[in-house]
Amino acid sequence: MKIAICLRRVPDTTAKIAIGPSGTTIDETGVKFVPNPYDEYALEAGIALREAAGAGETVVVAFGGDAVQETMRTALAMGVDRAVHLQGTPSADGLANARVLADHLRDGGYDLILFGKVAVDDYGQQTGAMVAELLGRPCATAITALVIEGGTAKVTREVEGGVESAHCALPAVFTCDKGLNTPRLPGLKGIMAAKKKPLDIVPTTAGDSRVTIVSLALPPERQAG
């Protein structure tokens, strides 16, 4: 089984965020960046499936500037086999970014493409479903259980008041939610091995954006109680 896991680099959720001088981006000075927490559930799911099968390949794919490579090395240290860096500047338009990912993934021969259900920096919750639509593949979002048997995927997702179960044939695209698993932490052996694993760089450019960030602002101070 060949599995792609799409990864996003985001600010640490405990970081103090300041607006940059332009007013349309954050000031990254001193801000620690980490793998998107929901993407870690996708990474663990992909690695566990490959380990259980005893064969196959896991590939982490990320779109962004050179700084994203550090985040990808974390995924490699967790146990992913190789990485592909789609080198470019992400757009404010989620669909433009989804097209970049879909164009790369389309001919990759992937049986399964995994995303986190949402990125914790912009909470768009859209890229995974957009990629699935662009590729014409079945999709389930925010899954909390995943079983692969004989070319069929069985998933469970939480809905209001209960759970929903579904199944589909592979290839498919899923976005992963908290509760799917407990992501492993990279060990020293994994960190050392990650330095030798392949990380391919593919220069790319997002298409025309239909979204423009006009301004960013911090939420107002909470009034005293």
GROMACS .gro file of C-alpha atoms in nm:
model
  225
    1MET     CA    1   0.000   0.000   0.000
    2LYS     CA    2   0.130   0.343  -0.094
    3ILE     CA    3   0.017   0.619   0.142
    4ALA     CA    4   0.060   0.997   0.114
    5ILE     CA    5   0.027   1.217   0.421
    6CYS     CA    6  -0.011   1.590   0.356
    7LEU     CA    7   0.155   1.804   0.621
    8ARG     CA    8   0.126   2.169   0.716
    9ARG     CA    9   0.368   2.381   0.919
   10VAL     CA   10   0.188   2.593   1.180
   11PRO     CA   11   0.282   2.812   1.477
   12ASP     CA   12   0.294   2.630   1.810
   13THR     CA   13  -0.046   2.672   1.976
   14THR     CA   14   0.125   2.809   2.287
   15ALA     CA   15   0.320   3.076   2.094
   16LYS     CA   16   0.244   3.444   2.149
   17ILE     CA   17   0.133   3.578   1.811
   18ALA     CA   18   0.201   3.934   1.695
   19ILE     CA   19   0.089   4.097   1.371
   20GLY     CA   20   0.372   4.182   1.130
   21PRO     CA   21   0.446   4.534   1.001
   22SER     CA   22   0.245   4.475   0.682
   23GLY     CA   23  -0.070   4.405   0.880
   24THR     CA   24  -0.147   4.103   0.662
   25THR     CA   25   0.094   3.843   0.808
   26ILE     CA   26   0.215   3.743   1.151
   27ASP     CA   27   0.556   3.838   1.286
   28GLU     CA   28   0.748   3.509   1.288
   29THR     CA   29   1.032   3.643   1.504
   30GLY     CA   30   1.082   3.403   1.793
   31VAL     CA   31   0.776   3.195   1.700
   32LYS     CA   32   0.821   2.818   1.718
   33PHE     CA   33   0.666   2.627   1.428
   34VAL     CA   34   0.549   2.265   1.454
   35PRO     CA   35   0.365   2.004   1.246
   36ASN     CA   36  -0.006   2.075   1.247
   37PRO     CA   37  -0.137   1.871   1.546
   38TYR     CA   38  -0.421   1.712   1.346
   39ASP     CA   39  -0.174   1.611   1.075
   40GLU     CA   40   0.009   1.408   1.339
   41TYR     CA   41  -0.296   1.178   1.361
   42ALA     CA   42  -0.269   1.131   0.985
   43LEU     CA   43   0.104   1.059   1.011
   44GLU     CA   44   0.049   0.798   1.282
   45ALA     CA   45  -0.232   0.634   1.086
   46GLY     CA   46  -0.020   0.606   0.773
   47ILE     CA   47   0.283   0.469   0.955
   48ALA     CA   48   0.074   0.217   1.153
   49LEU     CA   49  -0.099   0.089   0.837
   50ARG     CA   50   0.235   0.037   0.663
   51GLU     CA   51   0.379  -0.138   0.967
   52ALA     CA   52   0.076  -0.366   0.999
   53ALA     CA   53   0.096  -0.459   0.630
   54GLY     CA   54   0.468  -0.528   0.654
   55ALA     CA   55   0.519  -0.365   0.316
   56GLY     CA   56   0.439  -0.050   0.124
   57GLU     CA   57   0.553   0.310   0.143
   58THR     CA   58   0.459   0.625   0.330
   59VAL     CA   59   0.533   0.965   0.179
   60VAL     CA   60   0.491   1.300   0.353
   61VAL     CA   61   0.403   1.586   0.118
   62ALA     CA   62   0.415   1.955   0.212
   63PHE     CA   63   0.368   2.279   0.018
   64GLY     CA   64   0.560   2.581   0.141
   65GLY     CA   65   0.889   2.764   0.170
   66ASP     CA   66   1.223   2.615   0.271
   67ALA     CA   67   1.137   2.635   0.642
   68VAL     CA   68   0.881   2.356   0.599
   69GLN     CA   69   1.165   2.104   0.557
   70GLU     CA   70   1.238   2.110   0.931
   71THR     CA   71   0.876   2.013   0.995
   72MET     CA   72   0.900   1.735   0.736
   73ARG     CA   73   1.208   1.596   0.910
   74THR     CA   74   0.992   1.552   1.220
   75ALA     CA   75   0.757   1.334   1.014
   76LEU     CA   76   1.052   1.134   0.883
   77ALA     CA   77   1.177   1.088   1.239
   78MET     CA   78   0.836   0.948   1.337
   79GLY     CA   79   0.882   0.674   1.076
   80VAL     CA   80   0.764   0.806   0.739
   81ASP     CA   81   0.975   0.661   0.455
   82ARG     CA   82   1.039   0.969   0.242
   83ALA     CA   83   0.933   1.329   0.187
   84VAL     CA   84   0.837   1.552  -0.105
   85HIS     CA   85   0.868   1.928  -0.061
   86LEU     CA   86   0.650   2.121  -0.304
   87GLN     CA   87   0.862   2.434  -0.288
   88GLY     CA   88   0.667   2.757  -0.329
   89THR     CA   89   0.456   3.018  -0.157
   90PRO     CA   90   0.112   2.897  -0.044
   91SER     CA   91  -0.184   3.112  -0.141
   92ALA     CA   92  -0.450   3.259   0.084
   93ASP     CA   93  -0.691   3.072  -0.145
   94GLY     CA   94  -0.739   2.717  -0.015
   95LEU     CA   95  -0.853   2.594  -0.356
   96ALA     CA   96  -0.532   2.718  -0.523
   97ASN     CA   97  -0.328   2.525  -0.265
   98ALA     CA   98  -0.545   2.216  -0.307
   99ARG     CA   99  -0.480   2.226  -0.682
  100VAL     CA  100  -0.102   2.225  -0.618
  101LEU     CA  101  -0.134   1.916  -0.399
  102ALA     CA  102  -0.376   1.740  -0.633
  103ASP     CA  103  -0.157   1.800  -0.937
  104HIS     CA  104   0.134   1.635  -0.759
  105LEU     CA  105  -0.064   1.348  -0.605
  106ARG     CA  106  -0.270   1.260  -0.914
  107ASP     CA  107  -0.015   1.034  -1.083
  108GLY     CA  108   0.163   0.915  -0.769
  109GLY     CA  109  -0.015   0.580  -0.751
  110TYR     CA  110  -0.134   0.641  -0.394
  111ASP     CA  111  -0.388   0.401  -0.245
  112LEU     CA  112  -0.460   0.635   0.043
  113ILE     CA  113  -0.416   1.011   0.095
  114LEU     CA  114  -0.443   1.139   0.450
  115PHE     CA  115  -0.483   1.490   0.593
  116GLY     CA  116  -0.549   1.636   0.935
  117LYS     CA  117  -0.911   1.746   0.961
  118VAL     CA  118  -0.813   2.112   1.009
  119ALA     CA  119  -0.505   2.334   1.032
  120VAL     CA  120  -0.491   2.510   1.367
  121ASP     CA  121  -0.365   2.840   1.221
  122ASP     CA  122  -0.652   2.928   0.986
  123TYR     CA  123  -0.916   2.662   1.063
  124GLY     CA  124  -1.013   2.641   0.696
  125GLN     CA  125  -1.103   2.269   0.720
  126GLN     CA  126  -1.121   2.247   0.342
  127THR     CA  127  -0.802   2.123   0.175
  128GLY     CA  128  -0.854   1.748   0.214
  129ALA     CA  129  -1.206   1.754   0.074
  130MET     CA  130  -1.099   1.983  -0.211
  131VAL     CA  131  -0.814   1.751  -0.309
  132ALA     CA  132  -1.050   1.453  -0.306
  133GLU     CA  133  -1.292   1.636  -0.536
  134LEU     CA  134  -1.014   1.742  -0.773
  135LEU     CA  135  -0.889   1.382  -0.791
  136GLY     CA  136  -1.237   1.234  -0.819
  137ARG     CA  137  -1.183   1.009  -0.517
  138PRO     CA  138  -1.418   0.916  -0.230
  139CYS     CA  139  -1.363   1.119   0.085
  140ALA     CA  140  -1.457   1.104   0.452
  141THR     CA  141  -1.370   1.389   0.686
  142ALA     CA  142  -1.281   1.397   1.056
  143ILE     CA  143  -1.252   1.019   1.090
  144THR     CA  144  -1.192   0.865   1.434
  145ALA     CA  145  -1.144   0.502   1.322
  146LEU     CA  146  -0.996   0.346   1.009
  147VAL     CA  147  -0.970  -0.019   0.903
  148ILE     CA  148  -0.836  -0.135   0.566
  149GLU     CA  149  -0.941  -0.483   0.448
  150GLY     CA  150  -0.902  -0.623   0.100
  151GLY     CA  151  -0.892  -0.292  -0.081
  152THR     CA  152  -1.184  -0.148   0.114
  153ALA     CA  153  -1.165   0.120   0.381
  154LYS     CA  154  -1.407   0.126   0.673
  155VAL     CA  155  -1.424   0.452   0.865
  156THR     CA  156  -1.606   0.596   1.164
  157ARG     CA  157  -1.664   0.964   1.232
  158GLU     CA  158  -1.833   1.142   1.518
  159VAL     CA  159  -2.153   1.332   1.442
  160GLU     CA  160  -2.387   1.523   1.668
  161GLY     CA  161  -2.543   1.275   1.908
  162GLY     CA  162  -2.360   0.965   1.787
  163VAL     CA  163  -2.121   0.812   1.537
  164GLU     CA  164  -2.143   0.749   1.164
  165SER     CA  165  -1.984   0.451   0.985
  166ALA     CA  166  -1.910   0.422   0.614
  167HIS     CA  167  -1.699   0.222   0.372
  168CYS     CA  168  -1.552   0.277   0.027
  169ALA     CA  169  -1.309   0.122  -0.215
  170LEU     CA  170  -0.953   0.247  -0.237
  171PRO     CA  171  -0.802   0.477  -0.352
  172ALA     CA  172  -0.958   0.731  -0.118
  173VAL     CA  173  -0.890   1.051   0.075
  174PHE     CA  174  -0.953   1.088   0.450
  175THR     CA  175  -0.903   1.369   0.700
  176CYS     CA  176  -0.812   1.261   1.053
  177ASP     CA  177  -0.952   1.377   1.385
  178LYS     CA  178  -0.847   1.349   1.748
  179GLY     CA  179  -0.931   1.004   1.880
  180LEU     CA  180  -0.811   0.817   1.572
  181ASN     CA  181  -0.486   0.724   1.750
  182THR     CA  182  -0.209   0.852   1.975
  183PRO     CA  183   0.076   0.992   1.762
  184ARG     CA  184   0.417   0.854   1.849
  185LEU     CA  185   0.705   1.077   1.951
  186PRO     CA  186   1.025   1.068   1.744
  187GLY     CA  187   1.299   0.873   1.923
  188LEU     CA  188   1.672   0.932   1.896
  189LYS     CA  189   1.709   0.646   1.648
  190GLY     CA  190   1.433   0.792   1.432
  191ILE     CA  191   1.581   1.141   1.445
  192MET     CA  192   1.920   1.013   1.331
  193ALA     CA  193   1.761   0.800   1.057
  194ALA     CA  194   1.557   1.097   0.932
  195LYS     CA  195   1.875   1.277   0.827
  196LYS     CA  196   1.944   1.005   0.568
  197LYS     CA  197   1.592   0.961   0.433
  198PRO     CA  198   1.509   1.106   0.089
  199LEU     CA  199   1.359   1.455   0.078
  200ASP     CA  200   1.281   1.552  -0.280
  201ILE     CA  201   1.229   1.918  -0.372
  202VAL     CA  202   0.978   2.001  -0.646
  203PRO     CA  203   0.956   2.374  -0.732
  204THR     CA  204   0.594   2.475  -0.783
  205THR     CA  205   0.366   2.776  -0.798
  206ALA     CA  206   0.010   2.819  -0.678
  207GLY     CA  207  -0.235   2.940  -0.941
  208ASP     CA  208  -0.433   3.262  -0.935
  209SER     CA  209  -0.582   3.335  -0.596
  210ARG     CA  210  -0.943   3.440  -0.556
  211VAL     CA  211  -0.881   3.531  -0.193
  212THR     CA  212  -0.684   3.829  -0.062
  213ILE     CA  213  -0.592   3.890   0.302
  214VAL     CA  214  -0.683   4.251   0.365
  215SER     CA  215  -0.573   4.271   0.727
  216LEU     CA  216  -0.507   4.068   1.040
  217ALA     CA  217  -0.599   4.174   1.392
  218LEU     CA  218  -0.579   4.018   1.735
  219PRO     CA  219  -0.910   3.966   1.916
  220PRO     CA  220  -1.002   4.244   2.159
  221GLU     CA  221  -0.898   4.213   2.522
  222ARG     CA  222  -1.155   4.032   2.734
  223GLN     CA  223  -1.353   4.269   2.953
  224ALA     CA  224  -1.308   4.236   3.327
  225GLY     CA  225  -1.571   4.021   3.497
   0.00000   0.00000   0.00000
